[in-house]
mmCIF file of C-alpha atoms and ligand atoms in Angstrom:
data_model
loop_
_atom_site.group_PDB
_atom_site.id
_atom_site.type_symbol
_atom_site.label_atom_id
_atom_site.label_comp_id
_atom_site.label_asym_id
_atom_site.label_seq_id
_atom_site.Cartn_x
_atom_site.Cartn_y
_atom_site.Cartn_z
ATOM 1 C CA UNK A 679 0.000 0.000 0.000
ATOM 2 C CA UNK A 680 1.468 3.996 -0.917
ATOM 3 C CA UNK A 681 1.774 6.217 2.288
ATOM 4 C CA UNK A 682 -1.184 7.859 0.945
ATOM 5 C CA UNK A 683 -3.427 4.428 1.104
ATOM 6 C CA UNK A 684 -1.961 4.060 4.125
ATOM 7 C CA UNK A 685 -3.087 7.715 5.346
ATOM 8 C CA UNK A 686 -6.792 6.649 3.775
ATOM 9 C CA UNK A 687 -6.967 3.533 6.024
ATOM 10 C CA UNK A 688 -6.074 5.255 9.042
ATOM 11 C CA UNK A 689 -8.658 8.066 8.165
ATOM 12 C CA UNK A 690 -11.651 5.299 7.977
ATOM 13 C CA UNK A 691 -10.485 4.017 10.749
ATOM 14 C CA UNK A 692 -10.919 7.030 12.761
ATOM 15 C CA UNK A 693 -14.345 7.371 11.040
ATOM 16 C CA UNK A 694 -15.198 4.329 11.963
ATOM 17 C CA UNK A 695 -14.900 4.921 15.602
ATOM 18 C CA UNK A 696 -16.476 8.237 15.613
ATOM 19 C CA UNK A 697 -19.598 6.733 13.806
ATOM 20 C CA UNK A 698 -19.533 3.689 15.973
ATOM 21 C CA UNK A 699 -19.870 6.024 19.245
ATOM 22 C CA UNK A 700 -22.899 7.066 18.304
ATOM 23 C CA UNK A 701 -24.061 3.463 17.100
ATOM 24 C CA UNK A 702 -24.096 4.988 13.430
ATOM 25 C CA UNK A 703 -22.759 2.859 10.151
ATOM 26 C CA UNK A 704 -19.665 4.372 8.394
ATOM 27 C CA UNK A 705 -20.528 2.507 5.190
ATOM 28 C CA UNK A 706 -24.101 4.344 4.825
ATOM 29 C CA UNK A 707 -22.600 7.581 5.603
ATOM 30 C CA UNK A 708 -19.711 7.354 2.824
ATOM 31 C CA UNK A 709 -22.184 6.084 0.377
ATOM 32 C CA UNK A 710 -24.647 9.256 0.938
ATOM 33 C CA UNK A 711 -21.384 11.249 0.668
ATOM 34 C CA UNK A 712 -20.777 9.838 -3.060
ATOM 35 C CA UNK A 713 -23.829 11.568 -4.123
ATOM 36 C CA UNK A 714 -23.339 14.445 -2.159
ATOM 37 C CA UNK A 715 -22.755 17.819 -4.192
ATOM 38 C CA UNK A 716 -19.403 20.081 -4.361
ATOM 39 C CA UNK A 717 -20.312 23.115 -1.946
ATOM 40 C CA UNK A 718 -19.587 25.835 -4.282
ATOM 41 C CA UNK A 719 -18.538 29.623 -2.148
ATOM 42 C CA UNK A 720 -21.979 31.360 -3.297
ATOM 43 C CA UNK A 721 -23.819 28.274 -1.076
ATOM 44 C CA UNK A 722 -21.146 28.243 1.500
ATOM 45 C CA UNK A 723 -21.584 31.952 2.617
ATOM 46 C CA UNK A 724 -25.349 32.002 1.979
ATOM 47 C CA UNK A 725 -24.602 34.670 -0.720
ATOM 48 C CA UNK A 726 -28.061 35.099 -2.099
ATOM 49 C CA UNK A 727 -29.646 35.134 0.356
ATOM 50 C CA UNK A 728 -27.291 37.904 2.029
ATOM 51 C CA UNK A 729 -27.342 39.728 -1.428
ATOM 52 C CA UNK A 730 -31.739 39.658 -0.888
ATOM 53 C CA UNK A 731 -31.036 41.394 2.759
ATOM 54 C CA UNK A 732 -31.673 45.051 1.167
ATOM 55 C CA UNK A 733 -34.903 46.454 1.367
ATOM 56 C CA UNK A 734 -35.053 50.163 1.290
ATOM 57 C CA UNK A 735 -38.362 52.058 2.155
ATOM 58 C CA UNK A 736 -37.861 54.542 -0.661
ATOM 59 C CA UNK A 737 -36.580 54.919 -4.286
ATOM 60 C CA UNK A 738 -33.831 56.894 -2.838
ATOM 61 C CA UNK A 739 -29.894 55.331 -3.999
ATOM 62 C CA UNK A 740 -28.366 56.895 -0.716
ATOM 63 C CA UNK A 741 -30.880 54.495 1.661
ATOM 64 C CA UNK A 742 -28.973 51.176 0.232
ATOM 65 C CA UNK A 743 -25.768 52.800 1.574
ATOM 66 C CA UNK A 744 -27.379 53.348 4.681
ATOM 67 C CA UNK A 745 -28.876 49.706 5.220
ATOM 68 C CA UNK A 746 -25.534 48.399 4.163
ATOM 69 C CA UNK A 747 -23.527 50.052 6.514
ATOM 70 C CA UNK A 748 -25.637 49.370 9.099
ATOM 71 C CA UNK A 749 -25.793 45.164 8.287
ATOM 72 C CA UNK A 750 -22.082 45.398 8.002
ATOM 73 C CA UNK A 751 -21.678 46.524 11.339
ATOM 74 C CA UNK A 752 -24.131 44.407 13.049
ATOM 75 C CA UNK A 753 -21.700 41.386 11.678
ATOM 76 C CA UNK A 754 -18.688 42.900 13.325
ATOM 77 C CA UNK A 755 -20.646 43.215 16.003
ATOM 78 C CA UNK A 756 -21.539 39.977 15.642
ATOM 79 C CA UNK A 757 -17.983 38.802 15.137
ATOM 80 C CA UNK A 758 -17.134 40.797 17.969
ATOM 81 C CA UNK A 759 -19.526 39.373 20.689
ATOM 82 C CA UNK A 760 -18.010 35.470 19.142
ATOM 83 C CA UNK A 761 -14.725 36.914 20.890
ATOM 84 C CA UNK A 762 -16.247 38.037 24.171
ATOM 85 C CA UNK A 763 -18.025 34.526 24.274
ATOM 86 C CA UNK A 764 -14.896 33.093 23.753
ATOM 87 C CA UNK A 765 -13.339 35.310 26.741
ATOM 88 C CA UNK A 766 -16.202 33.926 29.043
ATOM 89 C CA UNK A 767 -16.228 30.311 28.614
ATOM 90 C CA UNK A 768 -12.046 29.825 28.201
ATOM 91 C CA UNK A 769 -10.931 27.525 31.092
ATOM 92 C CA UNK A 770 -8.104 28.257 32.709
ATOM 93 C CA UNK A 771 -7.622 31.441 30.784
ATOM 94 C CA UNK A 772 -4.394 33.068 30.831
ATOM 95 C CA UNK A 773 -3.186 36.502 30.340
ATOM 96 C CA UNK A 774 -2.029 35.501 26.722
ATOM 97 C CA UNK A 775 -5.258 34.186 25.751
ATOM 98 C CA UNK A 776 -6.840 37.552 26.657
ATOM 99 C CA UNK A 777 -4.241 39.294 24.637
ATOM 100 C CA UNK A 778 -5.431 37.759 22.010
ATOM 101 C CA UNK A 779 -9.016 38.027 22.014
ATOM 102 C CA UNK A 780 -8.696 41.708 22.663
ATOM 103 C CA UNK A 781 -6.466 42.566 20.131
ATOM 104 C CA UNK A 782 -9.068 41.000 17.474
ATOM 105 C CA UNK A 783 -11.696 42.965 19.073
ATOM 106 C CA UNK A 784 -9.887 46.189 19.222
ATOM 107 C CA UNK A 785 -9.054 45.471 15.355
ATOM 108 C CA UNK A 786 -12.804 45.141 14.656
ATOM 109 C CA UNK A 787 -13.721 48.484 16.803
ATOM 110 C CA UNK A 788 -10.857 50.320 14.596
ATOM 111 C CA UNK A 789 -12.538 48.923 10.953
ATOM 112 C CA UNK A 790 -15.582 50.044 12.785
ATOM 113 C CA UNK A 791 -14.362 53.760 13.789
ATOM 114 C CA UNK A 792 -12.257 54.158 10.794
ATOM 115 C CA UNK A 793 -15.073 53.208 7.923
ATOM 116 C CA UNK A 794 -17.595 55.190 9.693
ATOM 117 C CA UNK A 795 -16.629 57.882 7.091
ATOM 118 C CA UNK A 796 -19.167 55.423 4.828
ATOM 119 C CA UNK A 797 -21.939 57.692 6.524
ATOM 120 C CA UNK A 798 -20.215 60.530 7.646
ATOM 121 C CA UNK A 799 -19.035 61.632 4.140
ATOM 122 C CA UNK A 800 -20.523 58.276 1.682
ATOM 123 C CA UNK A 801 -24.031 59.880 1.521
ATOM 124 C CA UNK A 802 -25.945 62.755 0.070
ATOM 125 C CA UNK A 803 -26.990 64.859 3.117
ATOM 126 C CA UNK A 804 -30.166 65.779 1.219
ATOM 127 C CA UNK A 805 -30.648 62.478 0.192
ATOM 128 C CA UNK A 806 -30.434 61.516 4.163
ATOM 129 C CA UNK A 807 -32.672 63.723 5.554
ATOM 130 C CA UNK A 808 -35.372 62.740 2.663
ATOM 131 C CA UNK A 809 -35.201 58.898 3.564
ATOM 132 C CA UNK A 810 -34.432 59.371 7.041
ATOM 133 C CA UNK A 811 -38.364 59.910 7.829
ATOM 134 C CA UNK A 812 -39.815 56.768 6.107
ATOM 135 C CA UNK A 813 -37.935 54.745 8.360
ATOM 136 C CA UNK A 814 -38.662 56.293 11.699
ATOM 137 C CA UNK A 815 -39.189 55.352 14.702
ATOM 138 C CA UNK A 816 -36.264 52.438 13.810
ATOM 139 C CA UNK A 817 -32.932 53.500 15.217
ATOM 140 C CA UNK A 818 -29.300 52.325 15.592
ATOM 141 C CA UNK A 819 -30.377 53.017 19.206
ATOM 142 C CA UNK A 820 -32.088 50.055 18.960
ATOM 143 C CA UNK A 821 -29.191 47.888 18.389
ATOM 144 C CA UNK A 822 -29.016 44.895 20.735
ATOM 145 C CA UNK A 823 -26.002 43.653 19.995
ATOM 146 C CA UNK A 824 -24.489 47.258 20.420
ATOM 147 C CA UNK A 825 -25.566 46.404 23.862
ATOM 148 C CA UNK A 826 -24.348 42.878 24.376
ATOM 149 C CA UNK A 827 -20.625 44.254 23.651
ATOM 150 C CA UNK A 828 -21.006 46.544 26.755
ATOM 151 C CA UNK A 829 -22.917 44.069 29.013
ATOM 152 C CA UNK A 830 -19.804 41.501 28.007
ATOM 153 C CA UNK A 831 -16.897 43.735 28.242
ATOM 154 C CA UNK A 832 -17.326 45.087 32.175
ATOM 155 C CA UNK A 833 -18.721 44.769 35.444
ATOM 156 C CA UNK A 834 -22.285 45.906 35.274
ATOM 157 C CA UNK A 835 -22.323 49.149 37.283
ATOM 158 C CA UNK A 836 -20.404 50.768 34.908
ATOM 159 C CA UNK A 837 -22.969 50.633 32.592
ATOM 160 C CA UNK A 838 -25.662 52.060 35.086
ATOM 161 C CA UNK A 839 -26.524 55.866 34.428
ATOM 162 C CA UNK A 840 -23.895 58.584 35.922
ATOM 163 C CA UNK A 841 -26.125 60.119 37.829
ATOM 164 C CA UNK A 842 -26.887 56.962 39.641
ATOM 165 C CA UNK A 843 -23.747 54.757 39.986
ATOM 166 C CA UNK A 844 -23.274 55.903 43.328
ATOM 167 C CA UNK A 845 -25.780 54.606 44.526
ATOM 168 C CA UNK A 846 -24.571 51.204 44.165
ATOM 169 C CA UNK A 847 -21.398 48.738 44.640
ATOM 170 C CA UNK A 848 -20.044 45.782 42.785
ATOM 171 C CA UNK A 849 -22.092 43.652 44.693
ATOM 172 C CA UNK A 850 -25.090 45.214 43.737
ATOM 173 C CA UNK A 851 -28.236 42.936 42.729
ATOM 174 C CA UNK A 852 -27.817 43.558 38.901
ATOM 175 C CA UNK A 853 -32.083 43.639 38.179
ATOM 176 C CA UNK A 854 -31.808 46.471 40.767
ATOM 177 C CA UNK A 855 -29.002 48.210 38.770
ATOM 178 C CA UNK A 856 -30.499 47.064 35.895
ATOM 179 C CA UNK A 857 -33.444 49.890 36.321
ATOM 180 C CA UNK A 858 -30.955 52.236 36.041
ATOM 181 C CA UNK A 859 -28.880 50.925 32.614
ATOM 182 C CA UNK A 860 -27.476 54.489 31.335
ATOM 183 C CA UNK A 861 -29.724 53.781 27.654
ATOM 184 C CA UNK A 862 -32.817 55.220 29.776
ATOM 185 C CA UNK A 863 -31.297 58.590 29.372
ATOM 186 C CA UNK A 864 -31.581 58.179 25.388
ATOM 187 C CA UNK A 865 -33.947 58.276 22.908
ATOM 188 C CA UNK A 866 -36.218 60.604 25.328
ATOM 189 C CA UNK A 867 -38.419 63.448 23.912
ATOM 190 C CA UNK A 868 -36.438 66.791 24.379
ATOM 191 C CA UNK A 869 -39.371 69.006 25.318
ATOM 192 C CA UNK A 870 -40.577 66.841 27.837
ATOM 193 C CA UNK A 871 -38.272 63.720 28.705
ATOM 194 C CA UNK A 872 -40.897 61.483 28.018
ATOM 195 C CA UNK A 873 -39.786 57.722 26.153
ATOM 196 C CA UNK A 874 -39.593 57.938 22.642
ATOM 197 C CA UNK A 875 -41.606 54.937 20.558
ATOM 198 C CA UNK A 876 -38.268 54.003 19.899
ATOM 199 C CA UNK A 877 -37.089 53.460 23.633
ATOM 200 C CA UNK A 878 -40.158 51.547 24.386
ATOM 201 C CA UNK A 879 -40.048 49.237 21.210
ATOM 202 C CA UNK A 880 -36.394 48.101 22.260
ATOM 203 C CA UNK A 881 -37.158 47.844 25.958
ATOM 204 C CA UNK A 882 -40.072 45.670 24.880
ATOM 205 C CA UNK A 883 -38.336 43.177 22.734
ATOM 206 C CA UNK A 884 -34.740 43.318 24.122
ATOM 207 C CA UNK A 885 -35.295 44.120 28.480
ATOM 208 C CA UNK A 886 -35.504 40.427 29.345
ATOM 209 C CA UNK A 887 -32.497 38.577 27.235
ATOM 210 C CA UNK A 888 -30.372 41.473 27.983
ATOM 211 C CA UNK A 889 -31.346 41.240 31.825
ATOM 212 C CA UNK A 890 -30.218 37.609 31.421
ATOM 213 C CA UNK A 891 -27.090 38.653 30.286
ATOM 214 C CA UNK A 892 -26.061 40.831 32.599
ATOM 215 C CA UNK A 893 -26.445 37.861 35.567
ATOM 216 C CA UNK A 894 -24.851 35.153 33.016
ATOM 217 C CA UNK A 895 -21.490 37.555 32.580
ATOM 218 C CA UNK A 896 -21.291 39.159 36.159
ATOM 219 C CA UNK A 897 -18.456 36.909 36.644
ATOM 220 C CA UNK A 898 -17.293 36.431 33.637
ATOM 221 C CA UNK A 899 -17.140 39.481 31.611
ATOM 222 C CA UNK A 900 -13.715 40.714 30.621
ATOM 223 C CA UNK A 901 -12.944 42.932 33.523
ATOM 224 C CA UNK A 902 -14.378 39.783 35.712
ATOM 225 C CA UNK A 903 -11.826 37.362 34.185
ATOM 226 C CA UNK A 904 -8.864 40.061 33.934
ATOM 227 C CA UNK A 905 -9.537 40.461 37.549
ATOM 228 C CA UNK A 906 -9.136 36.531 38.238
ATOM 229 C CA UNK A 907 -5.380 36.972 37.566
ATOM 230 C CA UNK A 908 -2.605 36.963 39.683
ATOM 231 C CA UNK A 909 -1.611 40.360 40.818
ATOM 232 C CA UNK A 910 1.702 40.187 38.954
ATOM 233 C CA UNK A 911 -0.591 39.212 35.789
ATOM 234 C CA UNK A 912 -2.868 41.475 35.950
ATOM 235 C CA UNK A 913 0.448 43.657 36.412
ATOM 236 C CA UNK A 914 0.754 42.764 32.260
ATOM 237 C CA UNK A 915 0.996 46.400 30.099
ATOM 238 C CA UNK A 916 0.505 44.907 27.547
ATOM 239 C CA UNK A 917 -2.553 43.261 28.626
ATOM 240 C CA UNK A 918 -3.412 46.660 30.361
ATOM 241 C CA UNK A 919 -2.681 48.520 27.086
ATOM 242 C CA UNK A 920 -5.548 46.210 25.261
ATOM 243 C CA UNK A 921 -7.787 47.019 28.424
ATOM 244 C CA UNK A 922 -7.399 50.447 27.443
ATOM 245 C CA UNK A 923 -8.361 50.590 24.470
ATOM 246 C CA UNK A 924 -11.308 48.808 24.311
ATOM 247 C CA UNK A 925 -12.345 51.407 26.697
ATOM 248 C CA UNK A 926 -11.334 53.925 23.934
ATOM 249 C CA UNK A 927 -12.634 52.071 21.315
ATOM 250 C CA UNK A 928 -16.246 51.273 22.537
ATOM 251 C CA UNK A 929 -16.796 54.363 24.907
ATOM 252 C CA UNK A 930 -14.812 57.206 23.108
ATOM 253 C CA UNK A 931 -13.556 56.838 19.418
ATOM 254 C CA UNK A 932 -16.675 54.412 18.104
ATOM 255 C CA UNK A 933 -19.196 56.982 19.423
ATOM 256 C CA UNK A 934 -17.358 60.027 18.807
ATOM 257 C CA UNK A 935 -16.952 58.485 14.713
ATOM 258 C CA UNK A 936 -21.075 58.337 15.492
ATOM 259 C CA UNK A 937 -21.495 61.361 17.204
ATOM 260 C CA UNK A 938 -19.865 63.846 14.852
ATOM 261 C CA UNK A 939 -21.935 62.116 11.241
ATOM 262 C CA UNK A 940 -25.093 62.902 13.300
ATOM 263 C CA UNK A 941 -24.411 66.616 14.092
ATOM 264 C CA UNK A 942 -23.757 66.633 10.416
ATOM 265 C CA UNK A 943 -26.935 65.310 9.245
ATOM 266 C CA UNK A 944 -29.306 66.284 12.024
ATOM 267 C CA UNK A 945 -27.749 69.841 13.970
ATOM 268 C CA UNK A 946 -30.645 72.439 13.923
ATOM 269 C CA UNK A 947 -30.872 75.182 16.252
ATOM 270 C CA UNK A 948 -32.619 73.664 19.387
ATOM 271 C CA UNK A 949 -35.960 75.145 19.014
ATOM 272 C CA UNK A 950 -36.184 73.774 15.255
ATOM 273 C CA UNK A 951 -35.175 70.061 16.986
ATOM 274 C CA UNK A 952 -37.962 70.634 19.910
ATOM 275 C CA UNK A 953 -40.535 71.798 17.383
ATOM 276 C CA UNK A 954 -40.307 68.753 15.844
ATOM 277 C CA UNK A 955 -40.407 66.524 18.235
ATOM 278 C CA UNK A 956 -36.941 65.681 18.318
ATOM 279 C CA UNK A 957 -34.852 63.311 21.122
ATOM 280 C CA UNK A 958 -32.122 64.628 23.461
ATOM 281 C CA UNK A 959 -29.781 63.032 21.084
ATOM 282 C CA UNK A 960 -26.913 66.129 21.467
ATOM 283 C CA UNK A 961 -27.306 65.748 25.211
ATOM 284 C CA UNK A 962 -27.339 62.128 25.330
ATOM 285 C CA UNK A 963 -24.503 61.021 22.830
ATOM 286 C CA UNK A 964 -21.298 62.685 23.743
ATOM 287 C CA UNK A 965 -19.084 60.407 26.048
ATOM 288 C CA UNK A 966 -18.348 63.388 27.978
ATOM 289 C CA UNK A 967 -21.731 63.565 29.079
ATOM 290 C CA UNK A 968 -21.974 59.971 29.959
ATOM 291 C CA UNK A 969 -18.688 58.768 31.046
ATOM 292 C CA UNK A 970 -19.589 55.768 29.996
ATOM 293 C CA UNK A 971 -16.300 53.673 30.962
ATOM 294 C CA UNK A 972 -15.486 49.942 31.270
ATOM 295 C CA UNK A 973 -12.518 50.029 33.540
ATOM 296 C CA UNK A 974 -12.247 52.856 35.894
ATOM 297 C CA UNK A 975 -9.405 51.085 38.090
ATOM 298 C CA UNK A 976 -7.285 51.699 35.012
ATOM 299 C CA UNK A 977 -7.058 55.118 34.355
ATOM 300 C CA UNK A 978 -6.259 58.459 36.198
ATOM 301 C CA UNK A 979 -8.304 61.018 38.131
ATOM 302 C CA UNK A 980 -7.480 63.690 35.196
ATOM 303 C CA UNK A 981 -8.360 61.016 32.288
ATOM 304 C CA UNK A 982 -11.561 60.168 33.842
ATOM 305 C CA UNK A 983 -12.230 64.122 34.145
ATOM 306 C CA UNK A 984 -10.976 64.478 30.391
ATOM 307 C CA UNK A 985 -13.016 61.518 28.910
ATOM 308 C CA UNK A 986 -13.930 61.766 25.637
ATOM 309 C CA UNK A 987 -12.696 65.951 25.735
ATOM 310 C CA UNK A 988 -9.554 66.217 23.874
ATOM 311 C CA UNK A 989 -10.751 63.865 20.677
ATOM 312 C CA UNK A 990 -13.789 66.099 20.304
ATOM 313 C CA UNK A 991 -12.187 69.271 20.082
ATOM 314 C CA UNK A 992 -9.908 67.864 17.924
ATOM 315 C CA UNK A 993 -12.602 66.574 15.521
ATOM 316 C CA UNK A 994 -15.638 68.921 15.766
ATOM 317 C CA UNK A 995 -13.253 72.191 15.871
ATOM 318 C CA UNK A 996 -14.532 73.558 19.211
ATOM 319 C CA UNK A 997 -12.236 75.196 21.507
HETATM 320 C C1 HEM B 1232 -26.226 58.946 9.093
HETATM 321 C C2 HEM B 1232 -25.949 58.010 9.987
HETATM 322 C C3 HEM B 1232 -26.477 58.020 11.391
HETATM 323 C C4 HEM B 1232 -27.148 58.998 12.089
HETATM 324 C C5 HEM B 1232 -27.523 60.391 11.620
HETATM 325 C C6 HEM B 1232 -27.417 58.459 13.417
HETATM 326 C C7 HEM B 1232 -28.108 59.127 14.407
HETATM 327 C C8 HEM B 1232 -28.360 58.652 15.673
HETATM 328 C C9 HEM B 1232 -29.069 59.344 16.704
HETATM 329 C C10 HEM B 1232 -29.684 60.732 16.583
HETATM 330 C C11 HEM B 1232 -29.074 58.550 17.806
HETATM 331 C C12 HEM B 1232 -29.710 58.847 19.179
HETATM 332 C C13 HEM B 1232 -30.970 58.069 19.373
HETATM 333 C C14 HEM B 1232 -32.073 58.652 18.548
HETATM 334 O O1 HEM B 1232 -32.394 59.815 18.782
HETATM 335 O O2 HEM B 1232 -32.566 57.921 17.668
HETATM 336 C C15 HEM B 1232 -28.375 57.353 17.476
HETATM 337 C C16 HEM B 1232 -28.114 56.322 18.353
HETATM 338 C C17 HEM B 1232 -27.406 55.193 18.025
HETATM 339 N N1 HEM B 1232 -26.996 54.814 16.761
HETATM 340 FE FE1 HEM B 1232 -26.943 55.986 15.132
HETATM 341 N N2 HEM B 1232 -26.904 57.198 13.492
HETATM 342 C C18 HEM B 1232 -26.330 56.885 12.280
HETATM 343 C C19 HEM B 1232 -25.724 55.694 11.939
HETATM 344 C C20 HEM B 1232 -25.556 54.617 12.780
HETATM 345 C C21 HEM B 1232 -24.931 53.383 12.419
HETATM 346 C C22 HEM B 1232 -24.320 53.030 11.061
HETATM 347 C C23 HEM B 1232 -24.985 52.579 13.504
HETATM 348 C C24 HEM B 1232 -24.476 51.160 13.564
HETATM 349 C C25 HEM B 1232 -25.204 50.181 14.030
HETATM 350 C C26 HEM B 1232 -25.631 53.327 14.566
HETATM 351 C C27 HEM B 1232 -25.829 52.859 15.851
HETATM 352 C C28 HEM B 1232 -26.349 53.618 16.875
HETATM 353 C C29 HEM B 1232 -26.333 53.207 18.265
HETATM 354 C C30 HEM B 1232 -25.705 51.927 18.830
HETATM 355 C C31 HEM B 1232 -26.976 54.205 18.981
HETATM 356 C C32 HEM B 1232 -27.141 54.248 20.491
HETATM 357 C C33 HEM B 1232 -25.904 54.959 21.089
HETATM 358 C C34 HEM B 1232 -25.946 55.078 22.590
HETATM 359 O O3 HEM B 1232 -26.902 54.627 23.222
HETATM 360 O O4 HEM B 1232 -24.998 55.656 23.143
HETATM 361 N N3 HEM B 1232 -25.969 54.555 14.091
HETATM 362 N N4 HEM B 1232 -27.953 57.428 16.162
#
């Protein structure tokens, strides 16, 4: 018999066993595999059914863009919560494994931040503000997944509202903190603070599963499994330096990339915004408002002051 033979008959041998252990017949199984077709790539990835995913409200070109964009993001997203998943359920995780993950993740955040220029400056501002309306009251807003990434990446206080995360400790009951996730703050009417449709829709569809999340990752979201290491490995910069920014990623550059397309599509003077019905959006999207951070422990007094400060000056031109 060749080597290769030889590499055959071990093969079916292993097969064998592995059918065998689940009292199925190899023979039956190689037989249906004779008539079985070539998977070409377009069946592989799904493609036409991805490619049927586009279904604008209006005639208008620039609303494709839009839907786009927003399906490719939900897959990083999606790619994105596969790492933190990953993060949770690794036994015996070690410092290196962590490096790992976070570097991927902090990759797909900078993709994120960096193509965000596919709305900011991809789209036809008039076109925008003409689809914009048939699609209401559907927002990015309402983007669970958006969610998931913060529930998975840090302990859950940090995610309750600034006004109220004094009120509470790490030890917390989470459906008590829960009442006061920051998200309540958004998608409010300006002239009166009352929910939006928009609020209400996603806290109707999304308030239970992401309640469930929060308890199944209180001990093992990312800061939850950093802070299972040794002091002296938890003492890792470069570990720290992927800690970092995440926190930059997720809670400053991501939203700021966000922030600054929206002022250019949607800034009116305030009374236009309130005569229309408008949400707080300008109050309730710039990280320095929020403070929205993941891991407090690792930076400075003057950082946490700062968050989010320097970049938008920088960008937006305000001194
Ligand atoms: C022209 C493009 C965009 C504009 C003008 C825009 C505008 C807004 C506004 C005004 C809000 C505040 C909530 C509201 O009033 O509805 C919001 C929230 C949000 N949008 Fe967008 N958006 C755009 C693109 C995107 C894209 C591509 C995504 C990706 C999924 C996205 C995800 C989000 C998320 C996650 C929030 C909630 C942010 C938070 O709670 O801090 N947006 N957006």
């Amino acid at each position: 018999m060749s080597s290769l033979d030889k590499n055959i008959e071990e093969l079916v041998l292993k097969l064998e066993e592995k059918y065998k252990r689940m009292g199925q017949d190899l023979a039956s199984y190689l037989e249906g595999r004779l008539y079985e077709d070539y998977v070409p790539y377009w069946d592989y990835i799904h493609l036409d059914t991805l490619l049927t995913l586009q279904k604008p409200k209006t005639p208008i070109p620039d609303e494709h863009i839009f839907i786009m964009y927003h399906q490719v993001t939900e897959l990083y997203f999606k790619m994105i919560l596969h790492e933190l998943e990953q993060i949770s359920n690794q036994e015996d995780i070690t410092p290196e494994y962590l490096i790992e993950k976070l570097t991927r993740i902090n990759r797909y955040f900078i993709i994120l931040t960096d193509s965000f220029t596919v709305m900011s400056e991809g789209m036809e501002q008039q076109q925008f503000l003409e689809f914009r309306m048939a699609l209401l009251p559907a927002s990015g807003f309402q983007s669970a997944q958006y969610r998931m990434v913060e529930i998975a990446s840090t302990d859950f206080i940090n995610l309750v509202g600034k006004d109220y995360r004094d009120q509470f400790n790490h030890k917390s009951d989470i459906e008590e903190m829960y009442k006061y996730i920051y998200w309540q703050a958004g998608a409010t009417v300006l002239s009166t603070g009352e929910k939006t449709l928009t609020l209400m829709q996603f806290e109707k569809k999304y308030n239970e599963r992401l309640l469930q999340m929060a308890v199944d990752y209180k001990d093992s979201n990312v800061w939850a499994r950093y802070k299972h290491f040794t002091k002296e490995e938890q003492a890792n910069q470069e570990l720290i330096g992927q800690l970092r920014n995440l926190d930059l990623n997720v809670n400053v550059n991501w939203p700021l990339a966000h922030y600054k397309t929206a002022v250019k599509y949607l800034h009116r003077n305030p009374q236009d915004i309130e005569a229309t019905g408008g949400t707080n959006w300008q109050k309730y999207l710039p990280p320095r408002f929020q403070k929205r951070i993941f891991y407090p422990e690792l930076w400075s007094e003057e950082e946490k002051t700062e968050w989010g400060k320097s970049w938008v000056k920088q960008q937006l031109n305000i001194n």
